[in-house]
Coordinates of C-alpha atoms in Angstrom, one line a residue:
X1 CA 21.8 -17.0 -18.1
X2 CA 18.0 -16.5 -19.4
X3 CA 15.5 -19.2 -20.3
X4 CA 13.0 -18.3 -23.1
X5 CA 9.7 -19.1 -21.6
X6 CA 11.0 -19.6 -18.2
X7 CA 11.9 -17.6 -15.4
X8 CA 14.6 -20.0 -14.3
X9 CA 17.5 -20.5 -16.4
X10 CA 17.8 -23.9 -18.3
X11 CA 19.6 -26.3 -16.0
X12 CA 19.2 -24.0 -13.1
X13 CA 19.0 -26.0 -9.9
X14 CA 16.1 -25.8 -7.7
X15 CA 17.2 -26.6 -3.9
X16 CA 18.0 -23.4 -2.1
X17 CA 21.3 -22.3 -1.5
X18 CA 22.8 -25.5 -2.9
X19 CA 24.8 -23.9 -5.8
X20 CA 27.1 -20.9 -6.6
X21 CA 25.5 -17.5 -6.7
X22 CA 24.6 -16.4 -10.4
X23 CA 23.4 -13.2 -11.6
X24 CA 22.4 -12.7 -15.2
X25 CA 24.0 -9.6 -17.1
X26 CA 23.0 -7.2 -19.5
X27 CA 25.2 -8.8 -22.4
X28 CA 23.6 -12.2 -21.6
X29 CA 20.1 -11.0 -21.3
X30 CA 20.3 -8.9 -24.5
X31 CA 21.8 -11.9 -26.6
X32 CA 18.8 -14.0 -25.4
X33 CA 16.4 -11.4 -26.7
X34 CA 15.7 -9.2 -23.8
X35 CA 14.7 -5.4 -23.8
X36 CA 13.3 -6.3 -27.6
X37 CA 10.3 -7.3 -28.9
X38 CA 7.8 -7.2 -31.8
X39 CA 4.8 -6.2 -29.6
X40 CA 3.6 -2.7 -29.4
X41 CA 2.2 -1.5 -26.0
X42 CA -1.5 -2.0 -27.1
X43 CA -0.9 -5.6 -28.6
X44 CA 1.0 -6.6 -25.5
X45 CA -1.7 -5.5 -23.1
X46 CA -4.3 -7.7 -24.9
X47 CA -1.8 -10.7 -24.7
X48 CA -1.7 -10.3 -20.9
X49 CA -5.3 -11.0 -20.5
X50 CA -5.4 -14.3 -18.3
X51 CA -2.0 -13.3 -16.3
X52 CA -2.7 -13.0 -12.4
X53 CA -0.5 -11.2 -10.4
X54 CA 1.9 -12.9 -8.3
X55 CA 2.1 -10.8 -5.2
X56 CA -0.6 -12.7 -3.4
X57 CA -4.2 -11.2 -4.2
X58 CA -3.9 -12.5 -7.8
X59 CA -5.6 -9.7 -9.2
X60 CA -5.8 -9.7 -13.2
X61 CA -2.6 -7.9 -14.3
X62 CA -4.2 -6.4 -17.4
X63 CA -7.0 -5.1 -15.6
X64 CA -4.4 -3.2 -13.6
X65 CA -2.5 -1.9 -16.2
X66 CA -5.4 -0.5 -17.8
X67 CA -6.7 1.2 -14.7
X68 CA -3.4 3.0 -14.2
X69 CA -3.3 3.8 -18.0
X70 CA -6.9 5.5 -17.6
X71 CA -6.5 7.2 -14.3
X72 CA -4.8 10.3 -15.3
X73 CA -1.6 11.6 -17.1
X74 CA 2.1 11.0 -15.7
X75 CA 1.5 7.7 -14.0
X76 CA 4.3 5.8 -12.1
X77 CA 5.4 2.3 -12.3
X78 CA 6.7 0.5 -9.2
X79 CA 8.3 -2.9 -8.9
X80 CA 7.6 -4.4 -5.6
X81 CA 10.2 -6.8 -4.3
X82 CA 9.4 -6.6 -0.6
X83 CA 8.3 -10.0 0.5
X84 CA 6.8 -10.1 3.9
X85 CA 5.9 -13.6 3.9
X86 CA 8.2 -15.4 5.7
X87 CA 8.0 -18.6 4.0
X88 CA 8.3 -16.8 0.4
X89 CA 11.6 -16.0 -1.4
X90 CA 10.7 -16.0 -5.0
X91 CA 10.9 -12.2 -5.4
X92 CA 14.1 -11.8 -3.8
X93 CA 15.7 -14.7 -6.0
X94 CA 14.1 -13.0 -9.1
X95 CA 15.9 -9.6 -8.1
X96 CA 19.2 -11.3 -7.4
X97 CA 19.3 -13.8 -10.2
X98 CA 17.2 -12.1 -12.9
X99 CA 17.2 -8.2 -12.4
X100 CA 17.3 -7.4 -16.1
X101 CA 14.2 -9.4 -16.6
X102 CA 12.6 -7.7 -13.9
X103 CA 13.6 -4.2 -15.1
X104 CA 12.5 -5.1 -18.7
X105 CA 9.0 -5.9 -17.4
X106 CA 8.9 -2.7 -15.6
X107 CA 9.8 -0.9 -18.8
X108 CA 6.9 -2.6 -20.6
X109 CA 4.5 -1.7 -17.9
X110 CA 5.7 1.9 -18.4
X111 CA 5.0 1.9 -22.0
X112 CA 1.7 0.2 -21.5
X113 CA 0.5 2.9 -18.9
X114 CA 2.4 5.7 -20.3
X115 CA 4.7 6.2 -17.2
X116 CA 7.9 8.2 -17.2
X117 CA 9.6 7.0 -14.1
X118 CA 9.6 3.9 -12.3
X119 CA 11.1 2.5 -8.8
X120 CA 12.4 -0.7 -7.6
X121 CA 11.1 -1.1 -3.8
X122 CA 12.9 -3.9 -1.8
X123 CA 14.5 -4.5 1.6
X124 CA 17.0 -7.4 0.7
X125 CA 20.6 -5.7 0.4
X126 CA 21.8 -8.2 -2.1
X127 CA 19.1 -7.8 -4.4
X128 CA 19.4 -4.0 -4.0
X129 CA 23.3 -4.2 -5.2
X130 CA 22.2 -6.4 -8.0
X131 CA 19.5 -4.2 -9.4
X132 CA 21.5 -1.2 -9.2
X133 CA 24.2 -2.8 -11.0
X134 CA 21.9 -3.9 -13.8
X135 CA 20.9 -0.2 -14.1
X136 CA 24.5 0.8 -14.4
X137 CA 25.0 -1.8 -17.1
X138 CA 22.8 -0.1 -19.9
X139 CA 21.0 3.1 -19.8
X140 CA 17.4 2.3 -19.1
X141 CA 14.6 3.5 -21.2
X142 CA 12.8 4.4 -18.3
X143 CA 14.4 6.4 -15.6
X144 CA 14.4 4.2 -12.4
X145 CA 15.2 4.5 -8.7
X146 CA 15.8 1.9 -6.2
X147 CA 14.0 2.4 -2.9
X148 CA 15.1 0.6 0.4
X149 CA 12.8 -0.2 3.2
X150 CA 12.9 -2.0 6.5
X151 CA 11.7 -5.7 6.1
X152 CA 8.3 -6.2 7.6
X153 CA 5.2 -8.3 7.1
X154 CA 3.1 -5.2 6.0
X155 CA 6.0 -3.3 4.3
X156 CA 4.9 -4.9 0.7
X157 CA 1.3 -3.8 0.9
X158 CA 0.8 -1.8 -1.9
X159 CA -0.3 1.7 0.2
X160 CA 2.6 1.1 2.4
X161 CA 5.0 0.9 -0.8
X162 CA 3.6 4.4 -1.8
X163 CA 3.8 5.6 1.6
X164 CA 7.5 4.8 1.9
X165 CA 8.5 6.1 -1.6
X166 CA 6.6 9.3 -0.8
X167 CA 9.1 9.6 2.3
X168 CA 7.0 8.2 5.0
X169 CA 7.0 4.9 7.0
X170 CA 6.4 1.6 5.2
X171 CA 3.0 1.3 6.6
X172 CA -0.4 0.8 5.3
X173 CA -3.2 3.7 4.6
X174 CA -6.7 3.6 4.6
X175 CA -8.2 2.9 1.3
X176 CA -9.6 5.0 -0.9
X177 CA -7.8 6.3 -2.6
X178 CA -5.9 3.3 -4.1
X179 CA -2.5 3.8 -5.4
X180 CA -3.9 3.5 -9.1
X181 CA -6.2 6.4 -8.2
X182 CA -3.5 8.6 -6.3
X183 CA 0.0 6.9 -5.4
X184 CA 3.3 8.2 -5.8
X185 CA 3.6 11.9 -5.6
X186 CA 0.1 11.9 -6.0
X187 CA 0.2 10.3 -9.7
X188 CA -1.6 7.2 -10.6
X189 CA 0.8 4.6 -9.8
X190 CA 1.0 0.7 -10.6
X191 CA 2.5 -1.3 -7.7
X192 CA 3.2 -4.6 -9.5
X193 CA 5.0 -7.8 -8.0
X194 CA 8.3 -8.6 -9.6
X195 CA 7.1 -11.8 -10.5
X196 CA 4.2 -10.3 -12.5
X197 CA 6.7 -7.9 -14.2
X198 CA 9.0 -10.6 -15.3
X199 CA 6.0 -12.7 -16.9
X200 CA 5.2 -9.5 -18.6
X201 CA 8.7 -9.3 -20.1
X202 CA 8.5 -13.1 -21.1
X203 CA 5.6 -12.6 -22.9
X204 CA 6.7 -9.5 -24.8
X205 CA 9.8 -11.3 -25.8
X206 CA 8.0 -14.8 -26.8
X207 CA 4.2 -14.1 -27.6
X208 CA 4.0 -17.3 -29.1
X209 CA 4.5 -19.0 -25.7
X210 CA 2.5 -16.7 -23.6
X211 CA 0.0 -19.6 -22.4
X212 CA 3.0 -21.3 -20.9
X213 CA 4.2 -18.3 -19.4
X214 CA 1.1 -17.0 -18.0
X215 CA 0.1 -20.4 -16.6
X216 CA 3.3 -21.0 -14.8
X217 CA 4.4 -19.7 -11.3
X218 CA 7.3 -19.8 -9.0
X219 CA 6.6 -21.7 -5.8
X220 CA 8.6 -21.9 -2.5
X221 CA 8.1 -25.3 -0.8
X222 CA 8.9 -26.0 2.7
X223 CA 8.6 -28.4 5.2
X224 CA 10.1 -29.6 8.7
X225 CA 13.0 -32.2 8.3
X226 CA 13.4 -31.8 4.4
X227 CA 15.5 -28.9 2.3
X228 CA 13.3 -26.2 1.2
X229 CA 12.8 -26.0 -2.5
X230 CA 12.0 -22.9 -5.1
X231 CA 10.8 -24.1 -8.4
X232 CA 8.8 -22.9 -11.3
X233 CA 5.8 -25.1 -12.1
X234 CA 2.6 -25.1 -14.3
X235 CA -0.7 -24.9 -13.1
X236 CA -2.1 -28.3 -12.8
X237 CA 0.3 -29.8 -10.7
X238 CA -1.1 -31.4 -7.8
X239 CA -0.2 -30.3 -4.2
X240 CA 0.8 -33.8 -3.4
X241 CA 3.1 -34.0 -6.4
X242 CA 4.8 -30.9 -4.9
X243 CA 5.2 -32.5 -1.3
X244 CA 7.1 -35.2 -2.8
X245 CA 9.3 -33.2 -4.8
X246 CA 10.1 -31.1 -1.8
X247 CA 10.6 -34.1 0.5
X248 CA 7.3 -34.6 2.5
X249 CA 6.1 -37.5 0.5
X250 CA 3.1 -38.2 3.2
X251 CA 2.3 -34.9 4.6
X252 CA -0.5 -34.3 7.2
X253 CA -1.6 -31.3 5.4
X254 CA -0.3 -27.9 4.3
X255 CA -0.1 -24.2 5.1
X256 CA -1.0 -22.6 2.1
X257 CA -0.1 -19.2 0.5
X258 CA 2.1 -18.0 2.9
X259 CA 0.3 -17.0 6.2
X260 CA -2.7 -16.0 3.8
X261 CA -4.1 -19.1 2.7
X262 CA -4.6 -21.1 5.9
X263 CA -4.4 -24.8 6.9
X264 CA -5.7 -27.7 4.7
X265 CA -5.9 -31.2 5.7
X266 CA -4.4 -34.4 4.1
X267 CA -7.7 -35.1 2.2
X268 CA -7.0 -32.0 0.2
X269 CA -3.4 -32.9 -1.3
X270 CA -4.8 -33.9 -4.6
X271 CA -6.2 -30.5 -5.0
X272 CA -4.4 -28.8 -8.3
X273 CA -2.4 -25.7 -8.2
X274 CA -4.6 -23.1 -9.7
X275 CA -5.7 -20.0 -8.3
X276 CA -9.4 -20.5 -9.0
X277 CA -9.5 -24.2 -8.1
X278 CA -8.0 -23.5 -4.8
X279 CA -10.1 -20.4 -4.1
X280 CA -13.3 -22.6 -4.6
X281 CA -11.7 -25.0 -2.2
X282 CA -11.4 -22.3 0.6
X283 CA -7.6 -21.9 0.4
X284 CA -5.6 -19.6 -1.9
X285 CA -2.1 -19.9 -3.7
X286 CA -1.2 -16.4 -2.5
X287 CA 2.6 -15.6 -3.1
X288 CA 3.0 -19.3 -4.0
X289 CA 4.6 -20.3 -0.5
X290 CA 3.7 -23.8 0.7
X291 CA 4.7 -25.5 4.0
X292 CA 4.1 -29.1 4.3
X293 CA 3.4 -30.5 7.6
X294 CA 5.2 -33.5 8.5
X295 CA 3.2 -36.8 9.3
X296 CA 4.2 -36.3 13.0
X297 CA 3.7 -32.6 13.1
X298 CA 0.9 -30.8 15.0
X299 CA -1.1 -28.5 12.8
X300 CA -2.2 -26.8 16.0
X301 CA 1.6 -26.0 16.9
X302 CA 2.1 -24.8 13.3
X303 CA -1.1 -22.4 13.5
X304 CA 0.2 -21.2 16.8
X305 CA 3.5 -20.1 15.4
X306 CA 1.8 -18.5 12.3
X307 CA -0.6 -16.4 14.2
X308 CA 1.9 -15.5 16.7
X309 CA 4.2 -14.3 14.2
X310 CA 1.4 -12.1 12.6
X311 CA 0.8 -10.6 15.7
X312 CA 4.3 -9.4 16.3
X313 CA 4.2 -8.1 12.9
X314 CA 1.1 -5.9 13.3
X315 CA 1.7 -2.5 12.1
X316 CA -0.1 -1.3 15.4
X317 CA -1.9 1.2 13.6
X318 CA -5.5 0.0 13.8
X319 CA -6.9 -0.9 17.3
X320 CA -8.8 -3.8 16.2
X321 CA -5.8 -5.5 14.8
X322 CA -3.8 -5.0 17.8
X323 CA -6.4 -6.4 19.8
X324 CA -7.8 -9.0 17.5
X325 CA -4.4 -10.4 16.4
X326 CA -3.7 -10.7 19.9
X327 CA -6.7 -12.4 21.2
X328 CA -6.4 -15.1 18.3
X329 CA -2.8 -15.6 19.1
X330 CA -3.8 -16.0 22.7
X331 CA -6.5 -18.5 21.9
X332 CA -4.5 -20.7 19.8
X333 CA -1.6 -20.5 22.2
X334 CA -3.9 -21.7 24.9
X335 CA -4.7 -24.9 22.6
X336 CA -1.0 -25.7 22.5
X337 CA -0.6 -25.8 26.1
X338 CA -4.0 -27.7 26.9
X339 CA -5.6 -24.7 28.6
X340 CA -8.2 -23.9 26.3
X341 CA -12.0 -24.9 26.9
X342 CA -15.0 -25.2 24.4
X343 CA -16.0 -21.6 25.2
X344 CA -12.7 -20.3 23.9
X345 CA -13.2 -22.5 20.7
X346 CA -16.6 -20.7 20.3
X347 CA -14.9 -17.3 20.4
X348 CA -12.4 -18.4 18.1
X349 CA -14.9 -19.4 15.7
X350 CA -16.7 -16.3 15.9
X351 CA -13.4 -14.3 15.5
X352 CA -12.5 -16.1 12.5
X353 CA -15.4 -14.7 10.5
X354 CA -16.1 -11.5 12.1
X355 CA -12.5 -9.9 12.0
X356 CA -11.6 -10.2 8.4
X357 CA -11.7 -6.7 6.5
X358 CA -11.7 -4.6 9.5
X359 CA -8.1 -3.5 9.3
X360 CA -6.3 -1.3 6.8
X361 CA -4.5 -4.3 5.3
X362 CA -4.7 -8.0 5.1
X363 CA -2.7 -8.9 8.4
X364 CA -5.8 -9.2 10.6
X365 CA -7.4 -11.4 7.7
X366 CA -4.4 -13.7 7.6
X367 CA -4.5 -14.3 11.4
X368 CA -8.2 -14.8 11.6
X369 CA -8.3 -17.1 8.5
X370 CA -5.4 -19.2 10.0
X371 CA -7.4 -19.6 13.1
X372 CA -10.6 -20.6 11.0
X373 CA -8.9 -22.9 8.7
X374 CA -7.5 -24.7 11.8
X375 CA -10.9 -25.4 13.1
X376 CA -12.2 -26.3 9.9
X377 CA -9.5 -28.9 8.6
X378 CA -8.8 -30.3 12.2
X379 CA -11.7 -30.2 14.1
X380 CA -11.0 -33.6 15.9
X381 CA -7.4 -32.8 16.6
X382 CA -8.6 -29.3 18.0
X383 CA -10.9 -31.1 20.2
X384 CA -8.2 -33.4 21.6
X385 CA -6.2 -30.2 22.9
X386 CA -9.1 -29.1 25.0
X387 CA -7.6 -29.6 28.8
X388 CA -4.8 -32.0 27.3
X389 CA -1.3 -31.0 26.6
X390 CA 0.1 -32.0 23.3
X391 CA 3.5 -33.5 23.2
X392 CA 4.4 -31.7 19.8
X393 CA 2.9 -28.3 20.8
X394 CA 5.2 -28.6 24.2
X395 CA 8.3 -29.2 22.4
X396 CA 10.8 -26.3 22.3
X397 CA 9.7 -23.8 19.8
X398 CA 12.0 -23.5 16.4
X399 CA 12.6 -19.9 16.0
X400 CA 13.1 -20.3 12.4
X401 CA 9.8 -22.6 11.7
X402 CA 8.2 -20.4 9.2
X403 CA 11.3 -19.0 7.5
X404 CA 12.9 -20.0 4.3
X405 CA 16.5 -18.8 3.5
X406 CA 17.0 -16.9 0.2
X407 CA 18.4 -19.4 -2.5
X408 CA 21.3 -18.8 -4.8
X409 CA 19.9 -21.1 -7.6
X410 CA 18.1 -24.2 -7.7
X411 CA 18.8 -27.9 -8.5
X412 CA 15.7 -30.1 -8.7
X413 CA 12.6 -29.8 -10.8
X414 CA 9.0 -30.9 -10.5
X415 CA 7.5 -33.2 -13.4
X416 CA 4.8 -31.3 -15.6
X417 CA 1.5 -32.9 -15.0
X418 CA 0.1 -34.8 -18.0
X419 CA -2.9 -32.7 -18.1
X420 CA -0.6 -29.5 -18.2
X421 CA -0.9 -27.4 -21.7
X422 CA 1.5 -27.6 -24.1
X423 CA 3.5 -24.2 -24.7
X424 CA 1.9 -22.2 -27.7

């Protein structure tokens, strides 16, 4: 059940939870060319230029590999499959459905960096079972251990990953040092998202198709009243195209990048899916999770749910994070019940620019950024909430509003844009 230049097997469905559970085995993966490849470590590294990390920050994968390789002897490599974003399921799906592809990518990363041991870090029980089964199916070139962690928003932050593997709690630490300098057991450590590693394996197996591999990505699409969708798409698709495929053909906007990219209004839906394009527009692809607003859905209500989730998920290690996320949560909450005034809006705007960068991880940045994006994308609607309760905001809260179920396999596809580059 493996594709050649795709993370999703040919004919794999795309509607979450709509089909029987399927996992590749070692025999199938080897038959499709897995765990083999003509490229040496140096040549593979050169072919990875242009591949952005898929964990959220979008850092160039080749630069990260080089930093670990050059930082010192006996490095460690880690496949990070802990998805803290409630709207993202791609990493858990990969570990469940394509564990050999991820392990192959981890082994390739070890060859590039010179690592002699690896870890797969996750919280999903089913994913852990699939990875352990895959490790037992064949003797891996790289000694590898599966490390379980409690599922929290911050558990996948790279210093939290290192801290957990080292025997501590899955909580972020101050930086520097960063993991590439001093990580697991004090060794230089690569903490790489599992989709990033899967794409490394695809490039190694099919270098002639590297352009398409590097410029495609998994996205988790959701929205009120329509079924969530996990699909692999090329950069170049518009957000409007994705909304139609997901089942929200006329969205009132979107919450981008999980809880990291903030809200955008309906006038931004013709933006193309590309990290640089989205960043230039003041938003972010992040982990590839996009939640579309239904035409009758209030963005203030969605923003309130997002910042409340972030406040509840604070690691409570940084006083500024505890106070900052709580203040942002209360301010946006006051908008939902019509008790906010213009002074509160002024403070909220100030917090949205002064709080980012002041915590040990990105959680505070996400909360402040969500609030700031609400003010920028929907200024008239926000002002309409001053002193006036909103019917949509007053409706009973949906506890699972931000959460997407982990898929078995997928069923629907999104058309490739005409401007998308051909594979080569």
